[in-house]
Coordinates of N, CA, C and O in Angstrom, one line a residue:
X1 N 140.6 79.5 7.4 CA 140.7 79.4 8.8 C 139.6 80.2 9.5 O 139.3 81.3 8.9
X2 N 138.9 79.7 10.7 CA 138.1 80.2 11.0 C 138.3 81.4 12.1 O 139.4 81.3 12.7
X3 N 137.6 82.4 12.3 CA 138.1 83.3 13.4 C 137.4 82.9 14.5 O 136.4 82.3 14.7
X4 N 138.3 83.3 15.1 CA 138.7 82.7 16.7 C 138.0 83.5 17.9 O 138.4 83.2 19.1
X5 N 136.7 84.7 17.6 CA 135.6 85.1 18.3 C 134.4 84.2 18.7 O 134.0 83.4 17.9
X6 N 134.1 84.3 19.8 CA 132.8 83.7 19.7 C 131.4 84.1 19.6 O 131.1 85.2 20.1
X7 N 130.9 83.7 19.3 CA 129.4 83.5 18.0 C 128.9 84.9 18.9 O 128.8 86.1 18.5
X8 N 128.7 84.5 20.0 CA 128.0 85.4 20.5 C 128.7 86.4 21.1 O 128.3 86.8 22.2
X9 N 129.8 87.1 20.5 CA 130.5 88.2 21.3 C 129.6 89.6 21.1 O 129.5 90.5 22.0
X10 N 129.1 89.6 19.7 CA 128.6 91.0 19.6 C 127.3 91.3 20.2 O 126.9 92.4 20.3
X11 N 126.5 89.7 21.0 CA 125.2 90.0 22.0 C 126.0 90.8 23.3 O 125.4 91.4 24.2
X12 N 127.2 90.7 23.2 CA 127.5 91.2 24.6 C 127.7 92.9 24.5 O 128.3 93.4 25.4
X13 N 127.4 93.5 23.5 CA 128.3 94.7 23.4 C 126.5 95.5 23.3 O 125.6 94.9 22.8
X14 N 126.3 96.7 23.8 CA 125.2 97.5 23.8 C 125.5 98.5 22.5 O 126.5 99.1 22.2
X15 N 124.2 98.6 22.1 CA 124.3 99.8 21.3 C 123.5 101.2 21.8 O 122.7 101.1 22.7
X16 N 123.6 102.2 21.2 CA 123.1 103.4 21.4 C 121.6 103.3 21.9 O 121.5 104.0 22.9
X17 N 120.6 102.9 21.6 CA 119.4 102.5 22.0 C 118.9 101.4 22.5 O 117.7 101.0 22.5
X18 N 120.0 100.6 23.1 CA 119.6 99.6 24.1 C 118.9 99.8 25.2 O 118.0 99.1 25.5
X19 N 119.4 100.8 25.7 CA 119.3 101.3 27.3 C 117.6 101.5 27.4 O 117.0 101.0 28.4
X20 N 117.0 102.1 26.5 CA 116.0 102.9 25.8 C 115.0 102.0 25.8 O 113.9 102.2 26.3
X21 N 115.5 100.6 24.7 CA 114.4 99.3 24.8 C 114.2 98.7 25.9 O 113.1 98.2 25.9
X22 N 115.1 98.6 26.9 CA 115.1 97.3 27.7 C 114.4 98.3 29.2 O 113.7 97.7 30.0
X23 N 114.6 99.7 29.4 CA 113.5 100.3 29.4 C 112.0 100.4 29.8 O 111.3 100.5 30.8
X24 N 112.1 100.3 27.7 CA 110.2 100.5 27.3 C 109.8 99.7 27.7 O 108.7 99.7 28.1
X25 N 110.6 98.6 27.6 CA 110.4 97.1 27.8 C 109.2 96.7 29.5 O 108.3 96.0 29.8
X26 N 110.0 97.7 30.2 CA 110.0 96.9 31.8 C 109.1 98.0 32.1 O 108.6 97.9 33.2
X27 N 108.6 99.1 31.5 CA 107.6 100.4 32.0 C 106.4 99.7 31.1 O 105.3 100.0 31.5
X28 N 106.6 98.8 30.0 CA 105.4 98.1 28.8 C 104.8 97.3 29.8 O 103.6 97.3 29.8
X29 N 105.7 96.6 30.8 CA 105.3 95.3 31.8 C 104.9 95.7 32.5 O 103.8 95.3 32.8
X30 N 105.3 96.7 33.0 CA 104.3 97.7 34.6 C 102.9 97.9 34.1 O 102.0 97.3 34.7
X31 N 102.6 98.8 32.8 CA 101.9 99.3 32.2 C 101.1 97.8 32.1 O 100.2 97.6 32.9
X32 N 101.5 96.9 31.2 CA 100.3 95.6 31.4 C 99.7 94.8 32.7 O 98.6 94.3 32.9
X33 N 100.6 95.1 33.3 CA 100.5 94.5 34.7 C 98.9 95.4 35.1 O 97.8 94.9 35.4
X34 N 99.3 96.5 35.0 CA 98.4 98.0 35.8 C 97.0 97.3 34.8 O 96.0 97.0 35.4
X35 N 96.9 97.1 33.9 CA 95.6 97.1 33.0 C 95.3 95.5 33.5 O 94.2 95.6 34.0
X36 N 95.7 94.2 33.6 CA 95.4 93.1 33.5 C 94.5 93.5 35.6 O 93.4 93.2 36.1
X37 N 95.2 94.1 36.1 CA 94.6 94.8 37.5 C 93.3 95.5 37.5 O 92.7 95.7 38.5
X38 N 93.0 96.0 36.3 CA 92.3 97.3 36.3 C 91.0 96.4 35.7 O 90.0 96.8 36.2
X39 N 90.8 95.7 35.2 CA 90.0 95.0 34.0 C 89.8 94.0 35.2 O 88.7 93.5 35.0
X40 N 90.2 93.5 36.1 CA 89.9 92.5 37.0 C 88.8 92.2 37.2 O 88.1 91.2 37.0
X41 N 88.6 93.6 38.0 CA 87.5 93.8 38.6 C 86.3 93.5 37.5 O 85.9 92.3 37.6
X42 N 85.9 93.9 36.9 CA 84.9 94.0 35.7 C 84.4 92.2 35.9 O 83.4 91.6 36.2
X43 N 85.9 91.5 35.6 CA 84.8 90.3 35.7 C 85.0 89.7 37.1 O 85.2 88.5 37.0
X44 N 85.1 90.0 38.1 CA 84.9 89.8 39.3 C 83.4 90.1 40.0 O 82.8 89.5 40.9
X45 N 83.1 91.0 39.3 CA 81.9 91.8 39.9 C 82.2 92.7 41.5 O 81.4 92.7 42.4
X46 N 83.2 93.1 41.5 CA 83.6 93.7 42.4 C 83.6 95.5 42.1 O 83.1 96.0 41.2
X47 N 84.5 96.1 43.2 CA 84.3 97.7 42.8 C 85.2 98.1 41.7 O 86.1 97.3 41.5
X48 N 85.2 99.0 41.2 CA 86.7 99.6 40.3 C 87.5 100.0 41.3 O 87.4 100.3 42.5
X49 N 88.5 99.8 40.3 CA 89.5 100.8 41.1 C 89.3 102.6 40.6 O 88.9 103.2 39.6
X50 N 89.7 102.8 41.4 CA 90.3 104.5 41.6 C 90.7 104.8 39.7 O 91.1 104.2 38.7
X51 N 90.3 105.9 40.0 CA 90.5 106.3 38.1 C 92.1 106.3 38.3 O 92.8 105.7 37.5
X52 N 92.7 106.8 39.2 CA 94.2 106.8 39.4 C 94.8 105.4 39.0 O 95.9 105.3 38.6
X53 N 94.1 104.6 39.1 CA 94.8 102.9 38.7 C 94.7 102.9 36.8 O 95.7 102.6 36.1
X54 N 93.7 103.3 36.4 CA 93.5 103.8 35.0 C 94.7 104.3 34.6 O 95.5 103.6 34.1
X55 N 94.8 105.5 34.9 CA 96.5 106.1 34.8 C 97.5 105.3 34.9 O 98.3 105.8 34.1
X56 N 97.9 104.5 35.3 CA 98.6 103.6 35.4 C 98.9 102.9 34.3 O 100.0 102.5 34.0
X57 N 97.8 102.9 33.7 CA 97.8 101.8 32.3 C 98.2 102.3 31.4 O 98.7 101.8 30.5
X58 N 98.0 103.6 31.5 CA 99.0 104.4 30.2 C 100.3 104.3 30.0 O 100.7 104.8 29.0
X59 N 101.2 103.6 30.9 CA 102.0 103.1 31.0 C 102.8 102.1 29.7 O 104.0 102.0 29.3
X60 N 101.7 101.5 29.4 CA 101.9 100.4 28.4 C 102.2 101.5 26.7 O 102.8 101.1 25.7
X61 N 101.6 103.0 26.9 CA 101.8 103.0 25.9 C 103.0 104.3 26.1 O 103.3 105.2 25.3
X62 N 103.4 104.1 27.0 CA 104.6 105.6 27.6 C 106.0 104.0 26.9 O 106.9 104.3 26.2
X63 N 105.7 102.8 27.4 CA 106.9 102.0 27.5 C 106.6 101.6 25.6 O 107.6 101.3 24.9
X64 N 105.9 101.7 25.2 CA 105.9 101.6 23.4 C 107.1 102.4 22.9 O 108.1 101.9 22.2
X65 N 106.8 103.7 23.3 CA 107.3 105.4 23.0 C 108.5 104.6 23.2 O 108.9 103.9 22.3
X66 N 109.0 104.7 24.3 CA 110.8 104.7 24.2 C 111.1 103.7 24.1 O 112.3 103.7 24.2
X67 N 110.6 102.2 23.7 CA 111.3 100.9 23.2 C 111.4 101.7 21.5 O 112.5 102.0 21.0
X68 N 110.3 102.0 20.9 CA 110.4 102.5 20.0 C 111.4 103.8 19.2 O 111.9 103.9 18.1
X69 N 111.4 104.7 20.5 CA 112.7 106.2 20.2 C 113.8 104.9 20.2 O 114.3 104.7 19.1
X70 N 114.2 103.7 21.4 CA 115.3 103.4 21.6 C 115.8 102.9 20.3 O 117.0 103.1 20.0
X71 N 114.7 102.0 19.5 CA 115.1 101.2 18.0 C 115.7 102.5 17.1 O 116.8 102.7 16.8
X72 N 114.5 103.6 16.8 CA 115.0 104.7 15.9 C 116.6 105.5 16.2 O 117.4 105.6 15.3
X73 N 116.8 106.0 17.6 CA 118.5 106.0 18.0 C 119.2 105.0 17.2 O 120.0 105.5 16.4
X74 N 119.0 103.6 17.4 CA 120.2 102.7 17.3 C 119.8 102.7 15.6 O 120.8 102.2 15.1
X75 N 118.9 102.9 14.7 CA 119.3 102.6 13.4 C 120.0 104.0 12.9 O 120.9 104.0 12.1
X76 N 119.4 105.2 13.5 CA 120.1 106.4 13.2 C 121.8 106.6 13.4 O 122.6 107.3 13.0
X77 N 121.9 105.5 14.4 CA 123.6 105.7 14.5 C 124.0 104.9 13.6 O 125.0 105.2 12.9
X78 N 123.4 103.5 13.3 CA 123.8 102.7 12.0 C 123.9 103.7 10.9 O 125.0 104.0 10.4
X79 N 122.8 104.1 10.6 CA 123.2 105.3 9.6 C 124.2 105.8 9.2 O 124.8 105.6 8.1
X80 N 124.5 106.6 10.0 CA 125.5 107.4 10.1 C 127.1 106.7 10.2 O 128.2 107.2 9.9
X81 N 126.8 105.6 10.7 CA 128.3 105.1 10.8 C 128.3 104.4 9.2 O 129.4 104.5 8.6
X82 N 127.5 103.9 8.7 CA 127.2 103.7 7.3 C 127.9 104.6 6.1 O 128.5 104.3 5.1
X83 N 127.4 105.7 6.6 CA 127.3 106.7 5.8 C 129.1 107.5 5.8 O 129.7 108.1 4.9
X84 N 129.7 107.0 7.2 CA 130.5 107.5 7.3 C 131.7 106.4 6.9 O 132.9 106.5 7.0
X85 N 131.2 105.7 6.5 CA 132.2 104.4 6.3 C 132.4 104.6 4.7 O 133.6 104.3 4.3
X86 N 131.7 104.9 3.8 CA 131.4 105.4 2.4 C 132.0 106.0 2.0 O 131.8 106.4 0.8

């Protein structure tokens, strides 16, 4: 007999480093956004922007950081709940 959950109940449930990815995720998009802006200009032949827009693009690699902390959280609680199930 088949169980009576559906397929997709466990996409609905967050884990410990969800929060974390979804996140890195949306500061990775700012951060690309800010560079695909910044690089414009170059083939435009127009002025730069402000070194401050530069800054900006670091962004892409601030939103890497915590998509990536958020993955290491959620296997470290696997871990442990692993570990603790043993």
């Amino acid at each position: 007999m088949r169980d009576k959950t559906q397929a997709n109940s466990r996409a609905a449930e967050t884990g410990p480093g969800d929060g974390l990815v979804k996140a890195g995720g949306i500061v990775f998009v700012v951060g690309a956004v800010a560079t695909l802006v910044t690089v414009a200009p170059l083939f435009l032949h127009t002025d730069p922007f402000p070194p401050v827009a530069y800054a900006v693009c670091m962004l892409m690699g601030v939103g890497f950081l915590l998509a990536a902390a958020g993955v290491l959280r959620g296997i470290a609680v696997q871990r442990r709940q692993a570990r603790s199930a043993t």
